[in-house]
Coordinates of C-alpha atoms in Angstrom, one line a residue:
X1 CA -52.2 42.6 -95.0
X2 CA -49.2 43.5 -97.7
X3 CA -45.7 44.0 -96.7
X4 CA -43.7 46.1 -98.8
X5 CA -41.7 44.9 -101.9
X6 CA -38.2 42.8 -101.1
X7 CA -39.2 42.0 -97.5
X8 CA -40.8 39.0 -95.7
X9 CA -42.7 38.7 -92.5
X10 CA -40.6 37.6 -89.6
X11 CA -41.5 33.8 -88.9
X12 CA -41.1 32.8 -85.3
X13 CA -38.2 29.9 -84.6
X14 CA -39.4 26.6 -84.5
X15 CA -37.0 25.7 -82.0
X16 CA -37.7 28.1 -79.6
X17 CA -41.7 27.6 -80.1
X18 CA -40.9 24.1 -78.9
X19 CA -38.3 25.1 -76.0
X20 CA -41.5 27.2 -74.6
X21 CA -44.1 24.1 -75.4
X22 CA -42.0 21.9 -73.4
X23 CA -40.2 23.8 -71.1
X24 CA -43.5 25.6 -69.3
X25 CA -45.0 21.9 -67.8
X26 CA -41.9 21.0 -67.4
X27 CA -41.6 24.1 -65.0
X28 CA -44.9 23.9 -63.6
X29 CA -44.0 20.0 -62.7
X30 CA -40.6 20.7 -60.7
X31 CA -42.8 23.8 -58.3
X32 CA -45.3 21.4 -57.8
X33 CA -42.9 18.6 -56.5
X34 CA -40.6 21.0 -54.7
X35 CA -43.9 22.3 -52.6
X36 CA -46.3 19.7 -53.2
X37 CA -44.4 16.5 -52.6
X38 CA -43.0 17.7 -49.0
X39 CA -46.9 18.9 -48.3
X40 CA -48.1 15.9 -48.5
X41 CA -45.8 13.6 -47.1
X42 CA -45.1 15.2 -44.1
X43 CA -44.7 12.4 -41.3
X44 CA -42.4 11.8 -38.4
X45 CA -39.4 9.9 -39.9
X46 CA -36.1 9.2 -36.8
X47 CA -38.2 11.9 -34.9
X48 CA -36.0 12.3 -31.7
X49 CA -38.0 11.5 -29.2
X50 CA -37.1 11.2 -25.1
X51 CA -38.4 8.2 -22.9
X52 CA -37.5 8.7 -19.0
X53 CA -37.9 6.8 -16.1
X54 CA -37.0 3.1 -14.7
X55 CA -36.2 0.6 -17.5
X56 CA -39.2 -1.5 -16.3
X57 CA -41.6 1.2 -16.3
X58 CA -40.8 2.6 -19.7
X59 CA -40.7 -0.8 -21.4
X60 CA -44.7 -0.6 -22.4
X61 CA -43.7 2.9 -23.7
X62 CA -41.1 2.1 -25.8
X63 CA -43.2 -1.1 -27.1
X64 CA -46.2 1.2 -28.1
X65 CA -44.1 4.2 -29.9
X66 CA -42.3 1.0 -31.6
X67 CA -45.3 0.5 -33.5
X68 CA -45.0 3.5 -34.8
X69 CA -42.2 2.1 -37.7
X70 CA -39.8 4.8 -38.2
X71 CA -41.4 7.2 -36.8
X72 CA -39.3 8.2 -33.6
X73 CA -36.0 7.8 -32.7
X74 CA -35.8 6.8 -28.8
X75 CA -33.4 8.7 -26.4
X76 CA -33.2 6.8 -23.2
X77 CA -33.1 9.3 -20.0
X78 CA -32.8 8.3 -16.1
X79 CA -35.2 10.8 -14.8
X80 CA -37.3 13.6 -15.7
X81 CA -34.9 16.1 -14.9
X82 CA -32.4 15.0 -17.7
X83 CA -35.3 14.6 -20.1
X84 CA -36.2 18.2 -19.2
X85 CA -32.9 19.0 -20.4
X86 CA -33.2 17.9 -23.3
X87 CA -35.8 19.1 -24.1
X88 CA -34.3 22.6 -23.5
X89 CA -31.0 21.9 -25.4
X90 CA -32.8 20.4 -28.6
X91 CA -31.8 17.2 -28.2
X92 CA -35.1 16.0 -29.1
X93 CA -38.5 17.5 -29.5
X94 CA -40.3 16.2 -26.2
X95 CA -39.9 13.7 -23.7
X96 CA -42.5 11.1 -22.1
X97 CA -41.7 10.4 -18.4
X98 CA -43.1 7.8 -16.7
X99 CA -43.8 8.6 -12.7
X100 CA -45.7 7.2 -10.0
X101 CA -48.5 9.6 -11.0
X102 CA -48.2 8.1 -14.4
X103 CA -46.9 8.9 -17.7
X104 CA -46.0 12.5 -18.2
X105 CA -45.1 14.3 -22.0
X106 CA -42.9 17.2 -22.3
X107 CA -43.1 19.1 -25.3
X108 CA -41.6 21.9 -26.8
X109 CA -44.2 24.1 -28.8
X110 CA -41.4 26.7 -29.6
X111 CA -39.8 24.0 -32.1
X112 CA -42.6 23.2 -33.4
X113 CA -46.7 23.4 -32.7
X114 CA -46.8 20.7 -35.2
X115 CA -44.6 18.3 -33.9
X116 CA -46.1 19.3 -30.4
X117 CA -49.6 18.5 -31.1
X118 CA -48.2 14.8 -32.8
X119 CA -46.6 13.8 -29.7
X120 CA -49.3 14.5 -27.6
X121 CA -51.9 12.3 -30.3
X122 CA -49.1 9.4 -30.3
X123 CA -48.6 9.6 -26.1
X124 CA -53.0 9.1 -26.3
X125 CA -52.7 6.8 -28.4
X126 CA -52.7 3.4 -26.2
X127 CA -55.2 4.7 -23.7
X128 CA -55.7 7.6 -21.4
X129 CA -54.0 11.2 -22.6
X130 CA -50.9 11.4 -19.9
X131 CA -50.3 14.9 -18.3
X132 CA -48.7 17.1 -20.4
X133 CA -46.3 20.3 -20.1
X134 CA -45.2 22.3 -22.7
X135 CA -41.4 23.3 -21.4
X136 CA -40.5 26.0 -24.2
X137 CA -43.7 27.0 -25.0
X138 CA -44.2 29.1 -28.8
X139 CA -45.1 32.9 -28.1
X140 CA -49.0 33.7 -27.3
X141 CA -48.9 36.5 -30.1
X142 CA -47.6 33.4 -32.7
X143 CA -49.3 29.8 -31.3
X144 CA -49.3 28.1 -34.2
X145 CA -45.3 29.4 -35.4
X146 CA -47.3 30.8 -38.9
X147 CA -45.3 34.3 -38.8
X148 CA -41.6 32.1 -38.0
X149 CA -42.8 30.3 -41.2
X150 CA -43.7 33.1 -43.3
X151 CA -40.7 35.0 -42.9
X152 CA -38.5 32.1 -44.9
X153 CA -39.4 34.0 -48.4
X154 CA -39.6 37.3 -47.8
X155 CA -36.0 36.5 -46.0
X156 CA -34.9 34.9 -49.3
X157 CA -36.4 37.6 -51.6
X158 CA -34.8 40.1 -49.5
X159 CA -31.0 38.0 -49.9
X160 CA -31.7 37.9 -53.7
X161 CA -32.7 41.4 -54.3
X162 CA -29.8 42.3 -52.6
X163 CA -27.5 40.4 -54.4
X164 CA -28.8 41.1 -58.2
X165 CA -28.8 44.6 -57.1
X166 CA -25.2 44.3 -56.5
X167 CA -24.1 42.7 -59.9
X168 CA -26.7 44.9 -61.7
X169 CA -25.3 48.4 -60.6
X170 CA -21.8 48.0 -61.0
X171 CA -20.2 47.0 -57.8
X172 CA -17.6 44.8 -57.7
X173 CA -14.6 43.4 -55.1
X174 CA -14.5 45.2 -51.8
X175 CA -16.9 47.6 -52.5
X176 CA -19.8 44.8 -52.9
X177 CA -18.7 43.2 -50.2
X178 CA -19.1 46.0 -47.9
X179 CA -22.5 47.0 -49.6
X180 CA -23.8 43.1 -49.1
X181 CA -22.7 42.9 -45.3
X182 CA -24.3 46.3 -44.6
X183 CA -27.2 45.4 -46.6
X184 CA -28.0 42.6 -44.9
X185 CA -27.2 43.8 -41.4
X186 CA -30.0 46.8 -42.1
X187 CA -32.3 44.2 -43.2
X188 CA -31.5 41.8 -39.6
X189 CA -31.7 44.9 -37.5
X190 CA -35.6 46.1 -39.4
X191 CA -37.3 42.0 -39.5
X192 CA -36.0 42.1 -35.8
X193 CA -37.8 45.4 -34.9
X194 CA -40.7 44.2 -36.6
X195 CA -40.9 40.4 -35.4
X196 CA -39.5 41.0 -32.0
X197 CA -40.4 44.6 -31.1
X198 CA -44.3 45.2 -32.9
X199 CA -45.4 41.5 -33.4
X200 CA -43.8 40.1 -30.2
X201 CA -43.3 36.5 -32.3
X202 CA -39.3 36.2 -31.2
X203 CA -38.8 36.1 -27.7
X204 CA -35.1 35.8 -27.5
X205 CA -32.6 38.0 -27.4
X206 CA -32.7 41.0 -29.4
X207 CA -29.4 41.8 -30.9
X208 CA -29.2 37.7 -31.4
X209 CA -32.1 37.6 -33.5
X210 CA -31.4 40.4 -35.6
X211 CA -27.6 38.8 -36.0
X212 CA -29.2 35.5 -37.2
X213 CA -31.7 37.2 -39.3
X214 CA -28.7 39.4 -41.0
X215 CA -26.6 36.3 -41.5
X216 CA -29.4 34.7 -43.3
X217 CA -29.9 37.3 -46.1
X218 CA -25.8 37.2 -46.5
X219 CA -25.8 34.1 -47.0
X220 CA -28.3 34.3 -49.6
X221 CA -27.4 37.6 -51.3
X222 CA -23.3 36.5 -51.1
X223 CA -24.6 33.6 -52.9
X224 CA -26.3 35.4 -55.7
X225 CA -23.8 38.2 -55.9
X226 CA -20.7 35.5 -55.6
X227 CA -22.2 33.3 -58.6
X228 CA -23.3 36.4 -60.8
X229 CA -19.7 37.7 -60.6
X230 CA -18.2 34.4 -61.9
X231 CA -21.3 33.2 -63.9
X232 CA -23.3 36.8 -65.2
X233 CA -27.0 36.7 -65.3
X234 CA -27.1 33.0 -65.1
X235 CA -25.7 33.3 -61.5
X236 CA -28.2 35.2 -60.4
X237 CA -31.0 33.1 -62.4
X238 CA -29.1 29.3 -60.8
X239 CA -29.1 30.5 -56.8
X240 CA -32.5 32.1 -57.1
X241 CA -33.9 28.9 -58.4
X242 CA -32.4 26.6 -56.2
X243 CA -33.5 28.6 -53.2
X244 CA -37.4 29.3 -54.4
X245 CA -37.5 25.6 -55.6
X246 CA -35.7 23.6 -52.5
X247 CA -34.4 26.2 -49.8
X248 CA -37.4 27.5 -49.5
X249 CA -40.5 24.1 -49.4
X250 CA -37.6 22.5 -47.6
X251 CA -37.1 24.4 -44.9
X252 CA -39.1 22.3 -42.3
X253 CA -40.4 25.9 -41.1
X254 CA -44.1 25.1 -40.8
X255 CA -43.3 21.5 -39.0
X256 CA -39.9 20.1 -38.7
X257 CA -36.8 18.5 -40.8
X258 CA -37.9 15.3 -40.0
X259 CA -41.3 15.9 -40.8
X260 CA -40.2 16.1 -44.3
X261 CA -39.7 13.1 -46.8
X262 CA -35.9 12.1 -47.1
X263 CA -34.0 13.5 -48.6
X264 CA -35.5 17.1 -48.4
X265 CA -35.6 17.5 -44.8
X266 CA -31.8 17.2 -45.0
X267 CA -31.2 19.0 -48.1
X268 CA -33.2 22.1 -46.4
X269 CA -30.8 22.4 -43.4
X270 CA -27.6 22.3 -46.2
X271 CA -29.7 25.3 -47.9
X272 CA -30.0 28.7 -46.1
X273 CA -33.7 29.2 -45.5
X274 CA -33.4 26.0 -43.7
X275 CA -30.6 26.8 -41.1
X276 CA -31.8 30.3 -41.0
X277 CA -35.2 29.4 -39.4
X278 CA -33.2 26.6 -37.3
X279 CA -30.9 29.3 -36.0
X280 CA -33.6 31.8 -35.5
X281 CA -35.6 29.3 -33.9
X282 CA -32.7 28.8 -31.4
X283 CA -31.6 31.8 -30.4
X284 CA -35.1 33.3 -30.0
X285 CA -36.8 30.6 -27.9
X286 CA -34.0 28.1 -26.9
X287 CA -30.8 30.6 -25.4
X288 CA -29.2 29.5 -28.5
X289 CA -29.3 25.5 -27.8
X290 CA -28.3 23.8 -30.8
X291 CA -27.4 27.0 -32.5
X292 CA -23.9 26.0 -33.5
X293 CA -24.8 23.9 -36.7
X294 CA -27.1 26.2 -38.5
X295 CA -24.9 29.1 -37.6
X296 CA -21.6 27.7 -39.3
X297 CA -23.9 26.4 -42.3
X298 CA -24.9 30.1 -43.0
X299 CA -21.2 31.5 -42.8
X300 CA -19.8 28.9 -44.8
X301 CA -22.7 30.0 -47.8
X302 CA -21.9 33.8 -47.0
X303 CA -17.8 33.0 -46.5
X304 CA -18.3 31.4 -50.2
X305 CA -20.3 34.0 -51.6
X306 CA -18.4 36.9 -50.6
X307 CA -15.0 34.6 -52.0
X308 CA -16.6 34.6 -55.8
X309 CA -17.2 38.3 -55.5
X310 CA -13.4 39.1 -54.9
X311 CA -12.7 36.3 -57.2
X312 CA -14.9 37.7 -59.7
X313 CA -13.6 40.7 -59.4
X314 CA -9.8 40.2 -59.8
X315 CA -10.8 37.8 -62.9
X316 CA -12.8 40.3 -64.5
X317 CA -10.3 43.1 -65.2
X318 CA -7.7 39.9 -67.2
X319 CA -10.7 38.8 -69.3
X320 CA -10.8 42.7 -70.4
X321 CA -7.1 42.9 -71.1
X322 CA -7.6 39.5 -73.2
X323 CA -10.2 40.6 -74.8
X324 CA -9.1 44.0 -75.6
X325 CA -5.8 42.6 -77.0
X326 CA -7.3 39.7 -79.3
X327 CA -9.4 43.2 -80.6
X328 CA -6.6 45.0 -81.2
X329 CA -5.6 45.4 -85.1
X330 CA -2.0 44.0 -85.1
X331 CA 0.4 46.1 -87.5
X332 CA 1.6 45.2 -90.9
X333 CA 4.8 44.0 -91.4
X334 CA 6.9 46.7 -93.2
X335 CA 8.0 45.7 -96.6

């Protein structure tokens, strides 16, 4: 094919032909330890883990979960009414209380089937399966906790549409901060009526889920919004990564935090897809036990995020003036 006189066909850059060589594995090798790695290591590591009863009695308990290395972390009780407690307040994630009758586990399916169904395998393990009682039992319409789980994207899609819509129409300093807590209060207020009023999966109180839900998109879209305003496109591009990549496989929403391999277990409570399912978890099936954490953990991203967008915003308008006076022809001398 001829191009016409004096011209040349346009040669791709070498440079960025390599940049997309290496750059795509490199890509596909960081999703597939950010979801794959956490997938298949998940194990009980300092699992908190009650053991009630005399001290003599609970001595061949504590021997047996022992050989478990690692696996639990022991919380001593007197009776089974303080285990029982703790069980409610989050403190640990079931209880084994030995009685006259025998040993007796307390679980809480509501924190997790997962971790549930491993503590009644681990109390079997040494012999006869002890009697067990599920205390805060997961919903019947949601057994398994698959719809808590699968609402961690959607959640964080929701938080980073928000946010890029922000930056990309226009709206800057108080005006995008109104838009961004309104935004994510509309979106609380619709996941509740859907999860807790049509699919029955939350349990708790209403107005408390759809708070927790609405303070997890802020935290997310304050995030994105906050870092677009100081950063441009890049913000938007750095939050959404590290919250597809790590907030989201990190989460511990199918099993638990310490299910996961250090250090992503902790690193997904520091992240908001992490503390939001830990504070909807709460507040829907535990009267808000252990809700504190989580809770402050999501303000903190949104207090942040909505920060950079008034910081961004009062920045913006000097970088203009700067600009527009470095642009500016400067007059001749006379003479």
């Amino acid at each position: 094919m001829s191009t016409p006189s004096g011209t040349h066909p346009t040669r791709p850059d070498p440079r960025r032909l390599i940049a997309v060589v290496v750059l795509a594995p490199l890509l596909v090798a960081l999703a597939l330890w950010a979801f794959a790695w956490p997938a298949a290591r998940t194990a009980p590591r300092d699992l908190p883990l009650g053991v009630a009863g005399p001290a003599a009695a609970t001595a061949q308990v504590e021997r047996g979960l022992a050989q478990h290395q690692g696996a639990f972390e022991i919380h001593r009780y007197p009776d089974e009414a303080a285990a029982r407690e703790a069980v409610e307040d989050r403190s640990v994630y079931g209880a084994i209380v030995v009685t006259e009758r025998g040993p007796e586990l307390l679980t809480a399916s509501a924190g997790s089937p997962l971790v549930a169904q491993l503590l009644r395998q681990a109390a079997s393990a040494g012999g006869a399966e002890p009697r067990a009682e599920d205390v805060v039992a997961a919903p019947e319409s949601d057994p398994r906790g698959a719809a808590l789980g699968a609402s961690v994207l959607p959640l964080a899609l929701a938080g980073i549409a928000a946010g890029s819509a922000v930056f990309t129409i226009g709206l800057s300093g108080v005006r995008a901060v109104i838009a961004l807590v309104v935004t994510s209060g509309l979106v609380g207020v619709t996941v509740a009526a859907i999860a807790h009023s049509w699919l029955e999966v939350l349990t708790g109180d209403w107005w408390a889920e759809a708070a927790a839900l609405g303070l997890s998109t802020l935290a997310v879209s304050a995030a994105v919004a906050g870092l677009a305003a100081l950063m441009g496109k890049a913000g938007v591009g750095i939050v959404a990564g590290v919250l597809m990549l790590l907030g989201n496989p990190f989460s511990g929403a199918g099993s638990a935090p310490q299910m996961l391999p250090e250090p992503a277990g902790a690193i997904g409570q520091w992240l908001p897809p992490g503390a939001g399912t830990t504070l909807l978890r709460s507040v829907s099936y535990f009267d808000g036990a252990a809700a504190l954490g989580p809770a402050l953990t999501l303000t903190w991203w949104a207090a942040l995020g909505l920060g950079a967008v008034l910081l961004g915003s009062t920045l913006r308008p000097r970088t203009t003036h700067a600009d527009d006076t470095a642009a500016a022809p400067r007059p001749v001398p006379a003479g």
